[in-house]
Backbone as a chain_set.jsonl record, in Angstrom:
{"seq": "XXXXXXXXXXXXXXXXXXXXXXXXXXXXXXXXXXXXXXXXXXXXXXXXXXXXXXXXXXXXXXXXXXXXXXXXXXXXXXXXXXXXXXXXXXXXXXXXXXXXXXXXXXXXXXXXXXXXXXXXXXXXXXXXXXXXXXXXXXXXXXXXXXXXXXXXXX", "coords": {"N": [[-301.364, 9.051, -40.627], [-302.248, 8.772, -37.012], [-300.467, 10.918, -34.549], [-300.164, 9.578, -32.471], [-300.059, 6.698, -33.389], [-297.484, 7.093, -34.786], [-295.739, 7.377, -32.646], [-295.806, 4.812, -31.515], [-295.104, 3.554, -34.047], [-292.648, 4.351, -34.157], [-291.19, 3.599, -31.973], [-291.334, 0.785, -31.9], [-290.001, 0.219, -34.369], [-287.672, 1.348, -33.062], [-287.176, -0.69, -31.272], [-287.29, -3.162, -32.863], [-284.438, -2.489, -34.04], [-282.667, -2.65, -32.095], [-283.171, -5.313, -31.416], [-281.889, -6.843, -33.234], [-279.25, -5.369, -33.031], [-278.641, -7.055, -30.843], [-279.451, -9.568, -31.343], [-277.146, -9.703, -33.686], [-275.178, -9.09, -31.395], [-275.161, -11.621, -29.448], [-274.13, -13.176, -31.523], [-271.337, -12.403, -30.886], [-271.028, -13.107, -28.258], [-271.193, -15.877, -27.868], [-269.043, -16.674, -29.218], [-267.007, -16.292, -27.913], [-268.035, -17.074, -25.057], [-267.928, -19.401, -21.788], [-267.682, -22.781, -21.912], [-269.615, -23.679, -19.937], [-271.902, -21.939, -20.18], [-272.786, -21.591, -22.102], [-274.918, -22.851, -23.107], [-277.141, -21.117, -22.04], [-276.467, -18.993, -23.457], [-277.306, -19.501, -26.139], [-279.859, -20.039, -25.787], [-280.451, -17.231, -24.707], [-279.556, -16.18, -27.685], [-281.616, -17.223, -29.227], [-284.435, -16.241, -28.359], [-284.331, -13.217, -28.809], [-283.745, -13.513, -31.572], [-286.559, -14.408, -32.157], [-288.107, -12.742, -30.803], [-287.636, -10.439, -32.675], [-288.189, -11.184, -35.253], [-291.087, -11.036, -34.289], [-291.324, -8.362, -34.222], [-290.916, -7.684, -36.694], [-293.385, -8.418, -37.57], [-295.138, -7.083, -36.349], [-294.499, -4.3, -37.097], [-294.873, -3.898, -39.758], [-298.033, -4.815, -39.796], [-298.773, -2.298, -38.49], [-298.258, -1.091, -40.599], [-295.796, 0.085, -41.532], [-292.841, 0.13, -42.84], [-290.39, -2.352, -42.149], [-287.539, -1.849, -40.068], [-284.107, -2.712, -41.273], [-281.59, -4.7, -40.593], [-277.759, -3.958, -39.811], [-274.925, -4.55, -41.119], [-272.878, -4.836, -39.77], [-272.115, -4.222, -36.288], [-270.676, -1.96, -34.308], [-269.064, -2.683, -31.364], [-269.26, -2.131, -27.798], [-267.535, -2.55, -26.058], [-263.983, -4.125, -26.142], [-263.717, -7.353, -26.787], [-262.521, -9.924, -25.485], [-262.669, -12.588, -24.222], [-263.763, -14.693, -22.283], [-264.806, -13.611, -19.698], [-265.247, -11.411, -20.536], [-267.844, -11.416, -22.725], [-269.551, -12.12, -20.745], [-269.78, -10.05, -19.326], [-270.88, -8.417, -21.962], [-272.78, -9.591, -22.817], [-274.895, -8.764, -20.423], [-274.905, -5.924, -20.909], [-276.209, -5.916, -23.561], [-278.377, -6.587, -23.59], [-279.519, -5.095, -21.011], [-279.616, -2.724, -22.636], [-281.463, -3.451, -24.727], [-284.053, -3.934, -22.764], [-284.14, -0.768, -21.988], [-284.896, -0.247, -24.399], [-287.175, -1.378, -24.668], [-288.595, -0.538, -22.914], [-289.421, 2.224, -23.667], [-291.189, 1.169, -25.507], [-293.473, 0.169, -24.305], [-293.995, 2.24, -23.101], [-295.062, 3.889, -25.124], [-297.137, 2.744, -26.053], [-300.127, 0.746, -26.338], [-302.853, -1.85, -24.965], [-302.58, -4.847, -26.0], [-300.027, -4.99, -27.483], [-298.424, -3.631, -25.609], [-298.699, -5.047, -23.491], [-297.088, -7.003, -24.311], [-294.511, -5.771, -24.658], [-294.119, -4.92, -22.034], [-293.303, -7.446, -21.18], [-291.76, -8.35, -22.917], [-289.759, -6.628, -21.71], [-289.412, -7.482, -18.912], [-288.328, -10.191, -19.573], [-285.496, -9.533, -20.428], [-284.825, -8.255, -18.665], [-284.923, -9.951, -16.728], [-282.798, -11.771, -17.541], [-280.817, -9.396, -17.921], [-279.8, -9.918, -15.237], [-279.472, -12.451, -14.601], [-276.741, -12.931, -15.729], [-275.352, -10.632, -15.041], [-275.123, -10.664, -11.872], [-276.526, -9.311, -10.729], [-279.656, -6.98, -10.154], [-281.3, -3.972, -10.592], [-283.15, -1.627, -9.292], [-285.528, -0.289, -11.463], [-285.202, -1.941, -13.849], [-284.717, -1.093, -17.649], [-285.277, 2.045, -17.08], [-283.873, 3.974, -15.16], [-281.057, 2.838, -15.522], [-280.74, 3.398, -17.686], [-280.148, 6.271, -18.824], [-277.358, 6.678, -19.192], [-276.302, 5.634, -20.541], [-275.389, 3.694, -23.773], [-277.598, 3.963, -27.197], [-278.505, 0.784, -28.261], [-275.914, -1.666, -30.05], [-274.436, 0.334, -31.924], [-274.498, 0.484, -35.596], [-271.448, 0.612, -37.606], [-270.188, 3.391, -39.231], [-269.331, 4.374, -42.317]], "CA": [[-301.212, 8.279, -39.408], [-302.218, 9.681, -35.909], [-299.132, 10.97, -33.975], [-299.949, 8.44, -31.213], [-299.654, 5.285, -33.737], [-296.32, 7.28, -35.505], [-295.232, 7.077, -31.797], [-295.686, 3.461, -31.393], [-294.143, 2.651, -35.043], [-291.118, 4.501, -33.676], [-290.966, 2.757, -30.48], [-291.937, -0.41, -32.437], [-289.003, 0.006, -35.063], [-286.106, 1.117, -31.946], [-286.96, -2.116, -30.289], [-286.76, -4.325, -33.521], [-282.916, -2.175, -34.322], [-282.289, -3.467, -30.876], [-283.684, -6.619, -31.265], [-281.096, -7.144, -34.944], [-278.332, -5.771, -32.688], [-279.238, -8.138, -29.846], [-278.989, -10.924, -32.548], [-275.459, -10.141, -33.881], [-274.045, -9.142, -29.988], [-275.444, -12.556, -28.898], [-273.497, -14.196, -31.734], [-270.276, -12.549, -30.535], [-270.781, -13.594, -27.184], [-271.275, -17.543, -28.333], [-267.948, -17.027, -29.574], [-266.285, -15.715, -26.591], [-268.292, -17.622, -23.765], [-267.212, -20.649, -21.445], [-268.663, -23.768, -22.126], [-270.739, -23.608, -19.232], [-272.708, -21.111, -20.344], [-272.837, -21.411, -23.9], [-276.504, -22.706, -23.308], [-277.645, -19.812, -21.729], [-276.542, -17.762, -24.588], [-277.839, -19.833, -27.141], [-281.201, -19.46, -25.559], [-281.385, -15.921, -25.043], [-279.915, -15.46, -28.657], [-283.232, -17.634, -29.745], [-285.375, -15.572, -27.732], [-284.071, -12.456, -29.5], [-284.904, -13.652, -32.903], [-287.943, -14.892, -32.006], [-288.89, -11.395, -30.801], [-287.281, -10.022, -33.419], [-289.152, -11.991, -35.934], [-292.115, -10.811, -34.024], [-291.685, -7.068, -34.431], [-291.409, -7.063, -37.818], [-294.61, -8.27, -38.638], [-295.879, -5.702, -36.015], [-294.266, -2.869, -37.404], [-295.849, -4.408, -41.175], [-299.083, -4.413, -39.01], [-298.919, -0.792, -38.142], [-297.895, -0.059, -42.252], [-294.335, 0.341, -41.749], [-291.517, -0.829, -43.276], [-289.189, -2.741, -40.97], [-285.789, -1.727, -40.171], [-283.397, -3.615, -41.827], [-280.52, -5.138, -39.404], [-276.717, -3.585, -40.126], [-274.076, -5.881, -41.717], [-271.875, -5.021, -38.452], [-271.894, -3.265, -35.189], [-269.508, -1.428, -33.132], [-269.415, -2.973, -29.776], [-269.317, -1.324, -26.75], [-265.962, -2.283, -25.662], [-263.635, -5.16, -26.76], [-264.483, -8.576, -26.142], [-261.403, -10.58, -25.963], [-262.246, -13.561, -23.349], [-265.41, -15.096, -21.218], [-265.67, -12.428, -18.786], [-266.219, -9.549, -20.958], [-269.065, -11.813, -23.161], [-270.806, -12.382, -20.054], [-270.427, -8.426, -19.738], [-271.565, -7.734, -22.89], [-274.718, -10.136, -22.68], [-275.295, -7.871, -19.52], [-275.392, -4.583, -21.299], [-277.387, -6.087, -24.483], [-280.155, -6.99, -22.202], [-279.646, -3.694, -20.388], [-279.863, -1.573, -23.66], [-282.932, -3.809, -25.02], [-284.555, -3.012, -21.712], [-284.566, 0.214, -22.356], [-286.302, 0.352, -25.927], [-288.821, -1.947, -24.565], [-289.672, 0.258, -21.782], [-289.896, 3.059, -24.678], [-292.438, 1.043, -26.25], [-294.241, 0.342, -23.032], [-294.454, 4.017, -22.788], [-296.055, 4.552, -26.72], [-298.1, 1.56, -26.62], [-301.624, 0.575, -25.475], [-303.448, -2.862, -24.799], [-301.814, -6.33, -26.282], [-298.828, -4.646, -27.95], [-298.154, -2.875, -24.241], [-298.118, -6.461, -22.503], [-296.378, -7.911, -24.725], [-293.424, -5.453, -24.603], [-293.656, -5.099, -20.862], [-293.174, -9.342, -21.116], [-290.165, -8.534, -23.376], [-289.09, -6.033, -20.731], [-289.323, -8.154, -17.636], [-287.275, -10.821, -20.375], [-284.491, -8.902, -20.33], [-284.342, -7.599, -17.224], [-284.08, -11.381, -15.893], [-281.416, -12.047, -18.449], [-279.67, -8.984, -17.441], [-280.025, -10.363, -13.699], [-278.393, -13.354, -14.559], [-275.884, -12.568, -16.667], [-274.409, -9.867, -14.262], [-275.677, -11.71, -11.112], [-277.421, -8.083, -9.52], [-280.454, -6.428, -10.514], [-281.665, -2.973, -10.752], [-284.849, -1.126, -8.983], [-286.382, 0.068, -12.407], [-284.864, -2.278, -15.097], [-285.029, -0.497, -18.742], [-285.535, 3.18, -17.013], [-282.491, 4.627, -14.766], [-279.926, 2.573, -15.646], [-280.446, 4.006, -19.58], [-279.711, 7.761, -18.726], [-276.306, 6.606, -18.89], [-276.205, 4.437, -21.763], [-275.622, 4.497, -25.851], [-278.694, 2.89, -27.766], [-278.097, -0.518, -29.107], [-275.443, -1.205, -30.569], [-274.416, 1.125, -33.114], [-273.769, 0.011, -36.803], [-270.186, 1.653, -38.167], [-270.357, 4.267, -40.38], [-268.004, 4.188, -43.14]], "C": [[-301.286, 9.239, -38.223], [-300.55, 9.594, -35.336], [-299.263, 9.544, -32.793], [-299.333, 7.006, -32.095], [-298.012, 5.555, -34.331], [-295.483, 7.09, -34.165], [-294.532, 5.929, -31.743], [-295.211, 3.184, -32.265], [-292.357, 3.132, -34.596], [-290.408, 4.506, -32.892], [-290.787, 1.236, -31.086], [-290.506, -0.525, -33.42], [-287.692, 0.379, -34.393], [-285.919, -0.26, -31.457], [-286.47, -3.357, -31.701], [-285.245, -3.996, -34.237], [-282.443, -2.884, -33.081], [-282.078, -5.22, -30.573], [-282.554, -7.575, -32.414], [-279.612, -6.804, -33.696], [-277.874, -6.976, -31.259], [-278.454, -9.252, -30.393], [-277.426, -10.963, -32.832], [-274.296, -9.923, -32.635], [-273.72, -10.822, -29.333], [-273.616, -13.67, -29.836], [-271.931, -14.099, -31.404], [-270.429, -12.775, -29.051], [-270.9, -14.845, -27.151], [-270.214, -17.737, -28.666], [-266.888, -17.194, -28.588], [-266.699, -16.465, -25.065], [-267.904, -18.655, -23.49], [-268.149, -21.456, -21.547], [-269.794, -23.704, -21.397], [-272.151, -22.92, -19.54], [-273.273, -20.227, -22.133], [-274.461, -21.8, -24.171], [-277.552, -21.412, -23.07], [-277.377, -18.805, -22.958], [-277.068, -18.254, -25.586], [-279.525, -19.775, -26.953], [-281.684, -18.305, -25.363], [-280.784, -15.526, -26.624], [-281.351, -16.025, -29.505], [-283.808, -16.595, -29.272], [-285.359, -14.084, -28.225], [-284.865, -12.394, -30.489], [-285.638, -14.0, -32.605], [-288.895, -12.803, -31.467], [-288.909, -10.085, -31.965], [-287.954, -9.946, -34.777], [-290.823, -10.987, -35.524], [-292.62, -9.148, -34.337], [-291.727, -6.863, -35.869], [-292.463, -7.383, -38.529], [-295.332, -7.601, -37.703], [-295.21, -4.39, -36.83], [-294.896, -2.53, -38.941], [-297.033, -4.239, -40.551], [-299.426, -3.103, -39.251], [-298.877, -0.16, -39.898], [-296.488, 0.547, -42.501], [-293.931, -0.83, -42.547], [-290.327, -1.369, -42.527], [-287.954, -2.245, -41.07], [-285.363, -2.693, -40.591], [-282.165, -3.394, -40.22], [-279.008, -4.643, -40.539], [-276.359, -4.957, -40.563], [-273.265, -6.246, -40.959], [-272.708, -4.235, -37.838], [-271.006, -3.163, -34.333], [-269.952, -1.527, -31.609], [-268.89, -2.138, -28.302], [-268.028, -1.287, -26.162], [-265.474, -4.12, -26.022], [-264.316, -6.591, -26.416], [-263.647, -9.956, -26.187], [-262.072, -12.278, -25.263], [-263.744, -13.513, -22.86], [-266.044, -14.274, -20.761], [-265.875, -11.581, -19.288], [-267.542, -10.47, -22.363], [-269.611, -11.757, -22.211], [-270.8, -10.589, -19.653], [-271.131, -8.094, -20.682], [-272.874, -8.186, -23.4], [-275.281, -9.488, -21.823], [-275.756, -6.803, -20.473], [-276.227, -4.658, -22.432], [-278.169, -6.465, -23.931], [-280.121, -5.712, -21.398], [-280.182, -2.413, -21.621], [-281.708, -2.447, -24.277], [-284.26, -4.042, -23.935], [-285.066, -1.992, -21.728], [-285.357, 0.587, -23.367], [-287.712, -0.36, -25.376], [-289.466, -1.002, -23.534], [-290.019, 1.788, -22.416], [-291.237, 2.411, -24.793], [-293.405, 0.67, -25.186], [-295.444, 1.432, -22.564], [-295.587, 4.482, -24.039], [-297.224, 3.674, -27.048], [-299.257, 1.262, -25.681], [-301.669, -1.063, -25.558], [-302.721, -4.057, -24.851], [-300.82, -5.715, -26.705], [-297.845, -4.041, -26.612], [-297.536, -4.436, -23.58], [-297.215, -6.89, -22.79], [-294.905, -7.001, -25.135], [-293.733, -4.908, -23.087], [-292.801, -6.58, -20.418], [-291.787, -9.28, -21.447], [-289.457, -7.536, -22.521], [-288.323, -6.853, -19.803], [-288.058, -9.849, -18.567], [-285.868, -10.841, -19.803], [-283.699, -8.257, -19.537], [-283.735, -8.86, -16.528], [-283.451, -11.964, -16.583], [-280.318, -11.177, -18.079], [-279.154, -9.695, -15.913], [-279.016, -11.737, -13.444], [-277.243, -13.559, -15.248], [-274.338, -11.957, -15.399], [-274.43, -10.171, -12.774], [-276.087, -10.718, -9.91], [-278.355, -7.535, -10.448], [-280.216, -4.732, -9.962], [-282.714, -2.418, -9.999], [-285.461, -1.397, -10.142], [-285.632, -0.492, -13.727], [-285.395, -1.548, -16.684], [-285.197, 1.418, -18.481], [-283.869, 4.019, -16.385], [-281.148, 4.494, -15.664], [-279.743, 3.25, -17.1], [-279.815, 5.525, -19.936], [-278.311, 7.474, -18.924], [-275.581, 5.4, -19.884], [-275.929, 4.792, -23.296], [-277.188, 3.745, -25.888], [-277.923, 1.764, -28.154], [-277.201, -0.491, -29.572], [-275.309, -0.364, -31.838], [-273.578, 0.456, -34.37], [-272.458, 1.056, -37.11], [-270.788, 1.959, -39.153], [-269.593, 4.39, -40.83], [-267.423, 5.325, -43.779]], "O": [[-300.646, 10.29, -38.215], [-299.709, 8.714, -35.524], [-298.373, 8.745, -32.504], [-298.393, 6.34, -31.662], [-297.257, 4.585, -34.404], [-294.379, 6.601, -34.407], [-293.316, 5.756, -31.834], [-294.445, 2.268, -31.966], [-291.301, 2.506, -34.691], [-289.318, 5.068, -32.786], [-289.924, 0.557, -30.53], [-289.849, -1.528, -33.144], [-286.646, -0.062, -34.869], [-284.856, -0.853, -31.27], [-285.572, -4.192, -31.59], [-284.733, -4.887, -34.915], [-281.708, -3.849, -33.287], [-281.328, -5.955, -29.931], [-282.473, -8.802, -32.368], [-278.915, -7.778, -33.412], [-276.782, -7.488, -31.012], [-277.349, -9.717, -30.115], [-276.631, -11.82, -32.447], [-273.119, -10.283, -32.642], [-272.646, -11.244, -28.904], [-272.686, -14.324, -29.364], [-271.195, -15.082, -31.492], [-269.354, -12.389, -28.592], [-270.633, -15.183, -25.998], [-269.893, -18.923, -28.605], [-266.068, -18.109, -28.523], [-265.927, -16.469, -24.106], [-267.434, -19.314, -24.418], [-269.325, -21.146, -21.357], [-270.897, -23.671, -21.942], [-273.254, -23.334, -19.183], [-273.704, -19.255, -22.752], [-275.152, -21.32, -25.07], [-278.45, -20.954, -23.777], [-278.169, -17.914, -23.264], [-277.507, -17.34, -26.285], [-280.298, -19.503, -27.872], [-282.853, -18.001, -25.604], [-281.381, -14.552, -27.084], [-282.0, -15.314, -30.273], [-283.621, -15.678, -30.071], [-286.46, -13.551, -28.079], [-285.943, -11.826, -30.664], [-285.495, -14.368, -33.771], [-289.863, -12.129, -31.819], [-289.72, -9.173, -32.129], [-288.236, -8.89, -35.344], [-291.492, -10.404, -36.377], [-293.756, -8.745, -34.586], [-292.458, -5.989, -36.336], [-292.709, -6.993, -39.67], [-296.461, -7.384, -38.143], [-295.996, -3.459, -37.008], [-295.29, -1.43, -39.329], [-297.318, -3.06, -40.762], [-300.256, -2.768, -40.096], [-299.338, 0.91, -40.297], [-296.145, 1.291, -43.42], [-294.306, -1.972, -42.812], [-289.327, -0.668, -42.374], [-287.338, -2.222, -42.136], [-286.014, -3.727, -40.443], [-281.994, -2.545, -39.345], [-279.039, -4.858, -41.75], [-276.973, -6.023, -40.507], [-272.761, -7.369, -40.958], [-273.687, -3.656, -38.31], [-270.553, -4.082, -33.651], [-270.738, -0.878, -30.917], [-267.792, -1.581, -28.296], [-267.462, -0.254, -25.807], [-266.248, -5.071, -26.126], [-265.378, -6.727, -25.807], [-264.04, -10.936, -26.821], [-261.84, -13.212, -26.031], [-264.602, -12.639, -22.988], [-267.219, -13.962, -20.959], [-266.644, -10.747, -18.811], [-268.147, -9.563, -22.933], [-270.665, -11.173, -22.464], [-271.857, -9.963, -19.727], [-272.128, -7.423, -20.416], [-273.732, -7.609, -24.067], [-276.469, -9.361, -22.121], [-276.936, -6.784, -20.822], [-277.017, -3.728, -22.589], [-278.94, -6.678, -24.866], [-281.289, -5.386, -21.189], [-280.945, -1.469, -21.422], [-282.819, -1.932, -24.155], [-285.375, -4.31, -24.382], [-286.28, -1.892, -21.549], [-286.247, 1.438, -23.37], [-288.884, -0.036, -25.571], [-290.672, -0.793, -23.408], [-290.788, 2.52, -21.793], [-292.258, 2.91, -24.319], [-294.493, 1.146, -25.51], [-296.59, 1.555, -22.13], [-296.599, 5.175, -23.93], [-298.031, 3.782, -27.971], [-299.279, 1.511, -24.475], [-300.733, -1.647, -26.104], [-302.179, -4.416, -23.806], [-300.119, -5.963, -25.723], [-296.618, -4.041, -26.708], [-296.39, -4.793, -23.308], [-296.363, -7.258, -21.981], [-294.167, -7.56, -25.946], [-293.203, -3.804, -23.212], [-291.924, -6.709, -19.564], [-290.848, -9.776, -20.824], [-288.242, -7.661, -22.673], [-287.101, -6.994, -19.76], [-287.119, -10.335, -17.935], [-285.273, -11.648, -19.089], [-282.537, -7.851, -19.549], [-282.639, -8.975, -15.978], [-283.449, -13.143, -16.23], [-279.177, -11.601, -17.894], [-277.952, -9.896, -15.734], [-278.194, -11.995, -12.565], [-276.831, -14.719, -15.223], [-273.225, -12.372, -15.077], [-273.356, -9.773, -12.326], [-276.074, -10.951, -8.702], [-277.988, -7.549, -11.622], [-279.327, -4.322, -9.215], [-283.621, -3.214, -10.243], [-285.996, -2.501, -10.245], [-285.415, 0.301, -14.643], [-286.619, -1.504, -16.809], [-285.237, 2.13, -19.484], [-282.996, 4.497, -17.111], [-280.457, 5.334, -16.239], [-278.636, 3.572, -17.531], [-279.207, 5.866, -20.951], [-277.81, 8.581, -18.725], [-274.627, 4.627, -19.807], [-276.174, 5.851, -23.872], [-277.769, 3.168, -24.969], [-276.712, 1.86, -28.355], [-276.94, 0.669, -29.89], [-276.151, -0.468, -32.73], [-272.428, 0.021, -34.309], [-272.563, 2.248, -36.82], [-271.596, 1.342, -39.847], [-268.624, 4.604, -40.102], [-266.385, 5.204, -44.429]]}, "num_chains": 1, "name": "protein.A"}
C-alpha cells in the first residue's frame, strides 16, 4: 500500500473510533438530557451511526479491517444532570471535528468532500449544542483536547 493511501486508512479508521465513541457518548447523553432536547440528540446520535456505518465500508474499500468499537469509554468528565450532557454533546462533536479535519487533510476527491461534509456536521452540532462557534472548527480548538473518547484499560 502507498504511504499516501496508509495515510488515509489511518485517518479513515481515527474517524470511524470516533465515530463508535460518538455512538456510545450520544447514548449517555439521551440518558441525561431534558426532554426538550432529547430530539436533538436522538438525531445527531442517528447521524453518527449512519456515518459510522459509512466508514466502515470505506475503510473495507481501502482493504482494511475496521476498528472495532470498545465495550465502554471513559468520559471526559462526569455527567450527572442536563447541563453537563449538553456539555458533553459539545465536546463529542468538538473531538469528531477534529478526526474529520485529519481526514480532510489525508484524503483526496469524493472521500475529501465527504469528510469535509462530516466536518461542517459537527461543527454545526457543536454550535448548537454549546450555543458559540469557533473560527476553524476541528483545527485550534483540538491542540487542547484528548482524542475521542478513550476506552478503559483494565
Amino acid at each position: 500500500m502507498s504511504e499516501a493511501k496508509d495515510r488515509e486508512l489511518r485517518a479513515l479508521q481515527a474517524a470511524l473510533a470516533a465515530e463508535h465513541a460518538a455512538v456510545y457518548g450520544y447514548g449517555v447523553v439521551g440518558g441525561r438530557i431534558g426532554e426538550g432536547q432529547r430530539a436533538e440528540a436522538r438525531t445527531a446520535y442517528d447521524a453518527h451511526r449512519a456515518r459510522r456505518d459509512a466508514l466502515v465500508r470505506e475503510v473495507k474499500d481501502l482493504g482494511g479491517r475496521p476498528v472495532a468499537a470498545a465495550a465502554g469509554y471513559a468520559l471526559p468528565f462526569p455527567v450527572p444532570d442536563a447541563p453537563a450532557a449538553v456539555r458533553l454533546a459539545a465536546e463529542l462533536e468538538d473531538r469528531v471535528a477534529g478526526v474529520y479535519s485529519d481526514l480532510v487533510r489525508a484524503s483526496g476527491g469524493g472521500r475529501r468532500a465527504l469528510a469535509a461534509e462530516a466536518l461542517r456536521e459537527a461543527a454545526v452540532r457543536a454550535v448548537r449544542w454549546r450555543g458559540e462557534s469557533v473560527a476553524f472548527p476541528g483545527l485550534a480548538e483540538r491542540a487542547g483536547t484528548a482524542p475521542p473518547l478513550a476506552a478503559p484499560t483494565a
